Short mmCIF file of C-alpha atoms in Angstrom, two decimals:
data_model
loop_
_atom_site.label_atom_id
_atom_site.label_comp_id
_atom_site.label_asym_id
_atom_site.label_seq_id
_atom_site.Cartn_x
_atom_site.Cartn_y
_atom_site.Cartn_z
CA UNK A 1 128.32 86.58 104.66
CA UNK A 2 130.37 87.78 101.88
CA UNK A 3 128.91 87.61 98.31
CA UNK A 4 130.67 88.38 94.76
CA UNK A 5 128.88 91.57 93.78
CA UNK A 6 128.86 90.62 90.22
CA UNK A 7 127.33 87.36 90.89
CA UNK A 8 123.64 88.73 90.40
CA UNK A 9 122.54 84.88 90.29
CA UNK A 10 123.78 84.32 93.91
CA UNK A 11 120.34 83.89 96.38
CA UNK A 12 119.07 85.74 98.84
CA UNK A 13 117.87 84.94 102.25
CA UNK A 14 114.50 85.43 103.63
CA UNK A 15 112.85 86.47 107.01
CA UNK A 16 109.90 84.34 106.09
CA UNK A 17 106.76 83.69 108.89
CA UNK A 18 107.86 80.88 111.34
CA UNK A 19 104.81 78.74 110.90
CA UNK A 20 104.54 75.43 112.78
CA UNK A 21 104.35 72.30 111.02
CA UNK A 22 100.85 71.99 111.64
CA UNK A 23 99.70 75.25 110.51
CA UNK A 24 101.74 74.99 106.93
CA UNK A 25 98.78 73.79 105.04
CA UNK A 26 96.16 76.30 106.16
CA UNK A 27 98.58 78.58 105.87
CA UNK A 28 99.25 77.94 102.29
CA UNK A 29 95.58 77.16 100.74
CA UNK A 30 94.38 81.03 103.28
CA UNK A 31 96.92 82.22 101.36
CA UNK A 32 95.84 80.93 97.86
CA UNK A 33 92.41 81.39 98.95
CA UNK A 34 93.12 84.86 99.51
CA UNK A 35 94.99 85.27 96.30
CA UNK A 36 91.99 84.01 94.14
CA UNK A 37 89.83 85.90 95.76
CA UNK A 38 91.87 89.14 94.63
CA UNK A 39 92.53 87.87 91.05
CA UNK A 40 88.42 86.87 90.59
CA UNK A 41 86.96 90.09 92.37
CA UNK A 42 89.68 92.42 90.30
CA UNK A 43 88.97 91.06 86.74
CA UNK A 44 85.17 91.14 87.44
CA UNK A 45 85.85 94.87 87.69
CA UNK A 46 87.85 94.55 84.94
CA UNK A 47 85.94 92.70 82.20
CA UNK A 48 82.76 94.60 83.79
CA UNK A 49 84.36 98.52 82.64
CA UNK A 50 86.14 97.00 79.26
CA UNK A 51 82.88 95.09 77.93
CA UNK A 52 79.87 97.80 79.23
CA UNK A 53 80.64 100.23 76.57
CA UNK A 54 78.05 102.61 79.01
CA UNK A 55 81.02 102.36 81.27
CA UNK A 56 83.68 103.91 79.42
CA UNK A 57 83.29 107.50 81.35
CA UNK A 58 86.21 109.30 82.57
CA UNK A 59 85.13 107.77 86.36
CA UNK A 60 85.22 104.08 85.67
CA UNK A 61 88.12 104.22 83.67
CA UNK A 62 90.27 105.47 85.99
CA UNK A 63 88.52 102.91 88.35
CA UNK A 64 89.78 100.54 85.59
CA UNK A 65 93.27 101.54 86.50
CA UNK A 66 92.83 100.52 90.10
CA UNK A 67 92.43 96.88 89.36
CA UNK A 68 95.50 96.85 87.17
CA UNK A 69 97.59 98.18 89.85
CA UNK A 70 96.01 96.20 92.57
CA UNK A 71 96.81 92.86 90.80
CA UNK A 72 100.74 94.01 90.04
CA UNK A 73 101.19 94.05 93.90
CA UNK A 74 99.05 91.12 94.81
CA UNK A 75 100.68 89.04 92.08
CA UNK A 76 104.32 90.84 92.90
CA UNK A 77 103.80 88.89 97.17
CA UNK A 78 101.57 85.95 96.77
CA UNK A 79 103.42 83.23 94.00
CA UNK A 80 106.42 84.04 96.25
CA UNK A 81 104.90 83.80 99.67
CA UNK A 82 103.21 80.57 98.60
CA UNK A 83 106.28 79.22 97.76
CA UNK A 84 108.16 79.81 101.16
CA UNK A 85 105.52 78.67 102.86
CA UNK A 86 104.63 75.27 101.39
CA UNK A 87 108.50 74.57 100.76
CA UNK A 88 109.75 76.04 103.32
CA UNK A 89 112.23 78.13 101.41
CA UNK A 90 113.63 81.28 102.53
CA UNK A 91 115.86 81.32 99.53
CA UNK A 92 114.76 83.90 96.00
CA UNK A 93 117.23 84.84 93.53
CA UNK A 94 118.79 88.69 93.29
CA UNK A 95 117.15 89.53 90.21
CA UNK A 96 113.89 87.89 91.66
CA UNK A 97 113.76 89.92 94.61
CA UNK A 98 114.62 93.03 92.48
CA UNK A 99 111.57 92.62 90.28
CA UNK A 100 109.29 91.62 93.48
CA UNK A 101 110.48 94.92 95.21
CA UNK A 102 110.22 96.76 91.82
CA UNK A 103 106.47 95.76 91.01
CA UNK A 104 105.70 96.12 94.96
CA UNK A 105 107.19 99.86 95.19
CA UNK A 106 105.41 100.25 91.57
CA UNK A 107 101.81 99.14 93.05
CA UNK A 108 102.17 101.24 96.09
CA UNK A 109 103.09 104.39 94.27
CA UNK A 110 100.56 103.87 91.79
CA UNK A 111 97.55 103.07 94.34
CA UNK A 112 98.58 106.86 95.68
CA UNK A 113 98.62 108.36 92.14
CA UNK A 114 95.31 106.83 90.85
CA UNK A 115 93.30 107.77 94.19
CA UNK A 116 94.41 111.34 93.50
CA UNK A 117 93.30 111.31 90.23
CA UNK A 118 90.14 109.84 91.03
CA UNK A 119 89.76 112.82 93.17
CA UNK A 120 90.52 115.38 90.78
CA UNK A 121 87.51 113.75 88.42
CA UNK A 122 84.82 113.86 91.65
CA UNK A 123 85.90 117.47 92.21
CA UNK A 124 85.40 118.42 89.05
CA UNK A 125 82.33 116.14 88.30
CA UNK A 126 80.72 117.51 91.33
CA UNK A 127 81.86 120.97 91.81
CA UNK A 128 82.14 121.88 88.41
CA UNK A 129 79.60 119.90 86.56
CA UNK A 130 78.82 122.61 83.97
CA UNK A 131 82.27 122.50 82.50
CA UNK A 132 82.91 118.48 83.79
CA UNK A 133 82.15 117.11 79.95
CA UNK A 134 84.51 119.90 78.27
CA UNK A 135 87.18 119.57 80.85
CA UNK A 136 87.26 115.55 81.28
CA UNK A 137 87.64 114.74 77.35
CA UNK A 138 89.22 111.04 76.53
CA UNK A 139 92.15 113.43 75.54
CA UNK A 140 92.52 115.28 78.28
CA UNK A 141 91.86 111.70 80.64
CA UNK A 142 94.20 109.47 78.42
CA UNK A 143 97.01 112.46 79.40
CA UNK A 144 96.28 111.92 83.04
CA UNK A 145 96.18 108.32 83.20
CA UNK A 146 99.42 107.78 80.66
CA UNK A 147 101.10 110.61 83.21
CA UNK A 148 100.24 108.58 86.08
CA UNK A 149 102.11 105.43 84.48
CA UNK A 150 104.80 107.54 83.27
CA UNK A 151 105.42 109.30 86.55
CA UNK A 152 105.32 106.17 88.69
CA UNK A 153 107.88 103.95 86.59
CA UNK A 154 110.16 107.19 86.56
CA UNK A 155 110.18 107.14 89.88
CA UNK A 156 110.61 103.63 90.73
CA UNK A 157 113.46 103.29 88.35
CA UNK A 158 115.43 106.35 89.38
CA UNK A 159 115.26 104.74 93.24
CA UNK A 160 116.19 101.14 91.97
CA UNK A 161 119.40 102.80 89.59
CA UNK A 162 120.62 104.44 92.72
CA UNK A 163 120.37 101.30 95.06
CA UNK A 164 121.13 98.58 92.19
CA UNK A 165 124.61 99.88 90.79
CA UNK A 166 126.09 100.18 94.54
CA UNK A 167 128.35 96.96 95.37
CA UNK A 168 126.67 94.44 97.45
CA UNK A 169 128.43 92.25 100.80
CA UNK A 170 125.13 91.22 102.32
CA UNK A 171 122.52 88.36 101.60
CA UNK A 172 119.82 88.93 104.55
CA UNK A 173 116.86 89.79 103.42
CA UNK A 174 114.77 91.42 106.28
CA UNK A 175 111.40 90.93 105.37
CA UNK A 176 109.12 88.41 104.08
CA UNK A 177 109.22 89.67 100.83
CA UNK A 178 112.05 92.16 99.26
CA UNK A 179 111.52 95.70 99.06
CA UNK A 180 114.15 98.41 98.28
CA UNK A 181 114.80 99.45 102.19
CA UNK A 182 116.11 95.52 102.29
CA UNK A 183 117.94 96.10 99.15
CA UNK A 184 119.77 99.07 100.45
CA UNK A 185 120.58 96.86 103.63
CA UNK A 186 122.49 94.66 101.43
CA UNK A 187 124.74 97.16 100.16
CA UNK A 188 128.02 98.05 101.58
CA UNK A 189 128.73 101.42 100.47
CA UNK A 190 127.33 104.98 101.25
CA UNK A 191 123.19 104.68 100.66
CA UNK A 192 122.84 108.23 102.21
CA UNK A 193 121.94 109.48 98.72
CA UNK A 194 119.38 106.29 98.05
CA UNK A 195 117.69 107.28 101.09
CA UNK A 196 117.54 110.64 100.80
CA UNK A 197 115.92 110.45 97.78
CA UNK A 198 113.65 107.50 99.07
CA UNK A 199 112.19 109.68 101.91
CA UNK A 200 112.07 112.59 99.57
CA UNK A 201 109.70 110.38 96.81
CA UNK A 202 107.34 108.93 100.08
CA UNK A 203 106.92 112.60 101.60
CA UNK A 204 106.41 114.16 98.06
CA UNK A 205 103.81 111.59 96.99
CA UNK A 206 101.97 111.43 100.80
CA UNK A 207 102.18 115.17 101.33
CA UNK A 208 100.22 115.47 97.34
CA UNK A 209 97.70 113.06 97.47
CA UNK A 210 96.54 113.41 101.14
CA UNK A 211 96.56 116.99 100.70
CA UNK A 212 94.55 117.00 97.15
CA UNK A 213 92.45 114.68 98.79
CA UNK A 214 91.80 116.60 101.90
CA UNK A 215 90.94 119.80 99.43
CA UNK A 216 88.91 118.18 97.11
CA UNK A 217 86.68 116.58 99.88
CA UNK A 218 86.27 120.06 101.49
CA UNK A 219 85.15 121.23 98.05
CA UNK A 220 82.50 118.56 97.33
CA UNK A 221 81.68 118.77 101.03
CA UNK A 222 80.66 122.34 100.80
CA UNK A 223 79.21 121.60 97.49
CA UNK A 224 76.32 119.27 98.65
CA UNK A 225 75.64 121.27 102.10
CA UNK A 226 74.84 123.83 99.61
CA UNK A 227 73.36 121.69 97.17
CA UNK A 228 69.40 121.60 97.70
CA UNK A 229 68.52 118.54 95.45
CA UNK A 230 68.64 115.31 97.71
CA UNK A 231 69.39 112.91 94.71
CA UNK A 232 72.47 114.84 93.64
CA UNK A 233 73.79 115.17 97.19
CA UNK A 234 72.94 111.44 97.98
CA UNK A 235 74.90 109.98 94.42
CA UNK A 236 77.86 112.31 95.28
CA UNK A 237 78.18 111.03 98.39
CA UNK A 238 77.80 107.51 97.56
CA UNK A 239 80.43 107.63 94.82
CA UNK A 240 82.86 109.72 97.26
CA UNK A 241 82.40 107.51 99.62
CA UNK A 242 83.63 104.29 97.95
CA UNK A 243 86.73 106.51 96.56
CA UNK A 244 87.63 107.48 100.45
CA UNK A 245 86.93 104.12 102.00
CA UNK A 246 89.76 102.97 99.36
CA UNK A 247 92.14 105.65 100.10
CA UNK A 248 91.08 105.55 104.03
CA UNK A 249 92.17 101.62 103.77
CA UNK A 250 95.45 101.97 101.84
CA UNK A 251 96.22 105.06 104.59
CA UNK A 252 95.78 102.94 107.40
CA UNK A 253 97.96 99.48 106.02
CA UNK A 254 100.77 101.54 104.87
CA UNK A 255 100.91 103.76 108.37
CA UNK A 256 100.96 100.36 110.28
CA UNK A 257 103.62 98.48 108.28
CA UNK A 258 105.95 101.96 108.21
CA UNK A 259 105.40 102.35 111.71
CA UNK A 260 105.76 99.28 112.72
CA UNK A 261 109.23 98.64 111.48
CA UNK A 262 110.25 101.50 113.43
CA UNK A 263 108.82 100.85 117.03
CA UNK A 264 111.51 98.33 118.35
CA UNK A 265 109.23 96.58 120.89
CA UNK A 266 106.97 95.37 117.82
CA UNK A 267 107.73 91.40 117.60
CA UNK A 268 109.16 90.62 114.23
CA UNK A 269 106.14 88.07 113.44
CA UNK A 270 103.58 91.00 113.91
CA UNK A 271 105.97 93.37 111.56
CA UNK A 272 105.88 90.76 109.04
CA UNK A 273 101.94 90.13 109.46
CA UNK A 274 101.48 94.10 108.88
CA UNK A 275 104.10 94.35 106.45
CA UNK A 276 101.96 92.08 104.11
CA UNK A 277 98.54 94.01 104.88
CA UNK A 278 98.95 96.79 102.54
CA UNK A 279 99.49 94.04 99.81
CA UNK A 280 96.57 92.04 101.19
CA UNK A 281 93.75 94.61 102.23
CA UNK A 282 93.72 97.28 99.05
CA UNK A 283 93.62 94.50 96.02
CA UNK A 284 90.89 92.67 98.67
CA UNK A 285 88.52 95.29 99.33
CA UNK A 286 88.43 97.67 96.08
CA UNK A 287 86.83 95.64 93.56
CA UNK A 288 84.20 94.62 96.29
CA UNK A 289 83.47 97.93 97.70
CA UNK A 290 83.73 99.57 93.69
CA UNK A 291 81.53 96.71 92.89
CA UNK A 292 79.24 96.51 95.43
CA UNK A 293 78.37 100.17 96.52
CA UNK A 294 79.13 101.97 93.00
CA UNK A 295 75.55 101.26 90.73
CA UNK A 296 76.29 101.15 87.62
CA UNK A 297 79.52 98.45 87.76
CA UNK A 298 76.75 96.89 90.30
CA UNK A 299 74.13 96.21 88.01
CA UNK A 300 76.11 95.56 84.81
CA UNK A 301 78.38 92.91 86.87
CA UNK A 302 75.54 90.18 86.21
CA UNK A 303 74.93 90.76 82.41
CA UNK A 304 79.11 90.15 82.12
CA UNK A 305 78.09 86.58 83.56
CA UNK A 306 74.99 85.96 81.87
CA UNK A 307 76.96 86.37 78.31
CA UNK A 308 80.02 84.75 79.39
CA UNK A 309 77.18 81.75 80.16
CA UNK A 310 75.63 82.51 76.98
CA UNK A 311 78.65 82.31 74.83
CA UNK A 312 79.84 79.16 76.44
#
């Protein structure tokens, strides 16, 4: 159908999950389970690095980061999901589906950036440790983490500008939630340059982190097969480990839901059910496997509790 591209109040429709009737309430208090479970676990992690002043290393608070991001995306799918699934409403306004696919593109992005960050500091904690406390100062850390932030929203913005200022003659929304490959759908106009620039951002940030990842990993690998203390190799590889499970996890959702849009045979309900995953799984699991395998947020999680109980 034909919309007035000025009209940026006109709605949008949605590819929402065909639930039956039966299934809309479970549906809808999973999902809010699911969603509290995200916002609890993430601001444990949260409170736990900004209140343990023996946790303000250059490690935890780029762990701190994590959380942040993690509960942009969560917060940019759920309130909205929730809604079309208890009201049945496949309807969100232009400039709401703008700022979901904004914060959503945003979280992804960041997730990537942070990990490779993260491993940059375990490199350089564990291959350099000599040098680790003169090259990780809160200077040199507060650089990385407000160039993270700075290169993300850059990023995201220039993609949005391109898509946003094109005129519109769609209203079909193929997803369950918007994103900007549904926004460029919506345009009738030449996108080439939009996606061009699109696949040029996703190969540019995959092909860095995967591939600083990959090298860093080699050089801590190397590092502990060489390293004859057993406690040293054991706490690098326990504090690796949680930073590659989290990577390994947001990896695997994102392949799924990109290939799965592009393997025809796929039934739409299973696109949409991996489509969400990548905003489900990653803001899920990293605050529990940060706070359950990494020991020192581990043991100062239950002191955060026993003075919030004390104060009340």
């Amino acid at each position: 159908p034909m919309d007035n591209s000025s009209d940026v109040t006109s709605l949008l429709s949605l590819e929402s999950f065909n639930i039956p009737p039966g299934w809309v309430y479970p549906a809808f208090i999973l999902g809010m389970l699911c969603y509290g479970i995200i916002l609890f676990c993430n601001l444990v992690i949260l409170l736990t690095i900004a209140m343990e002043k023996r946790l303000h290393k250059p490690m935890y608070l780029l762990v701190f980061n994590l959380p942040i991001n993690d509960l942009m995306g969560a917060t940019a799918l759920f309130p909205q999901l929730m809604k079309e699934i208890l009201l049945d409403s496949r309807s969100i306004s232009y400039p709401s589906c703008i700022s979901q696919a904004f914060f959503i593109h945003m979280y992804a992005a960041g997730s990537l950036l942070i990990l490779t960050a993260m491993a940059y500091d375990r490199y350089l904690a564990i291959c350099c440790p000599l040098r680790y406390r003169a090259i990780m100062t809160n200077a040199y850390l507060l650089k990385i983490i407000i160039l993270i932030w700075i290169l993300n929203t850059t990023m995201i913005v220039v993609l949005f500008v391109m898509v946003l200022w094109l005129p519109r003659c769609r209203s079909l929304i193929s997803n369950t939630y918007c994103d900007n490959p549904s926004l460029v759908r919506l345009v009738c106009a030449d996108t080439s340059s939009s996606n061009i620039y699109g696949l040029f951002i996703t190969f540019f940030m995959q092909a860095v982190s995967v591939s600083a990842v990959i090298y860093t990993y080699l050089q801590i690998l190397f590092t502990c097969l060489n390293n004859k203390q057993s406690d040293a190799k054991s706490k690098a590889i326990q504090t690796c480990g949680t930073h590659l499970v989290s990577f390994i996890i947001l990896e695997v959702t994102g392949v799924l839901a990109i290939v799965s849009y592009r393997i025809e045979r796929f039934s739409p309900q299973v696109k949409k059910i991996l489509s969400v995953f990548v905003l489900i799984f990653p803001p899920t699991l990293n605050p529990i496997i940060y706070g359950l395998r990494t020991k020192e947020i581990r043991s100062k999680i239950p002191l955060i509790f026993s003075r919030k109980v004390f104060l009340i």
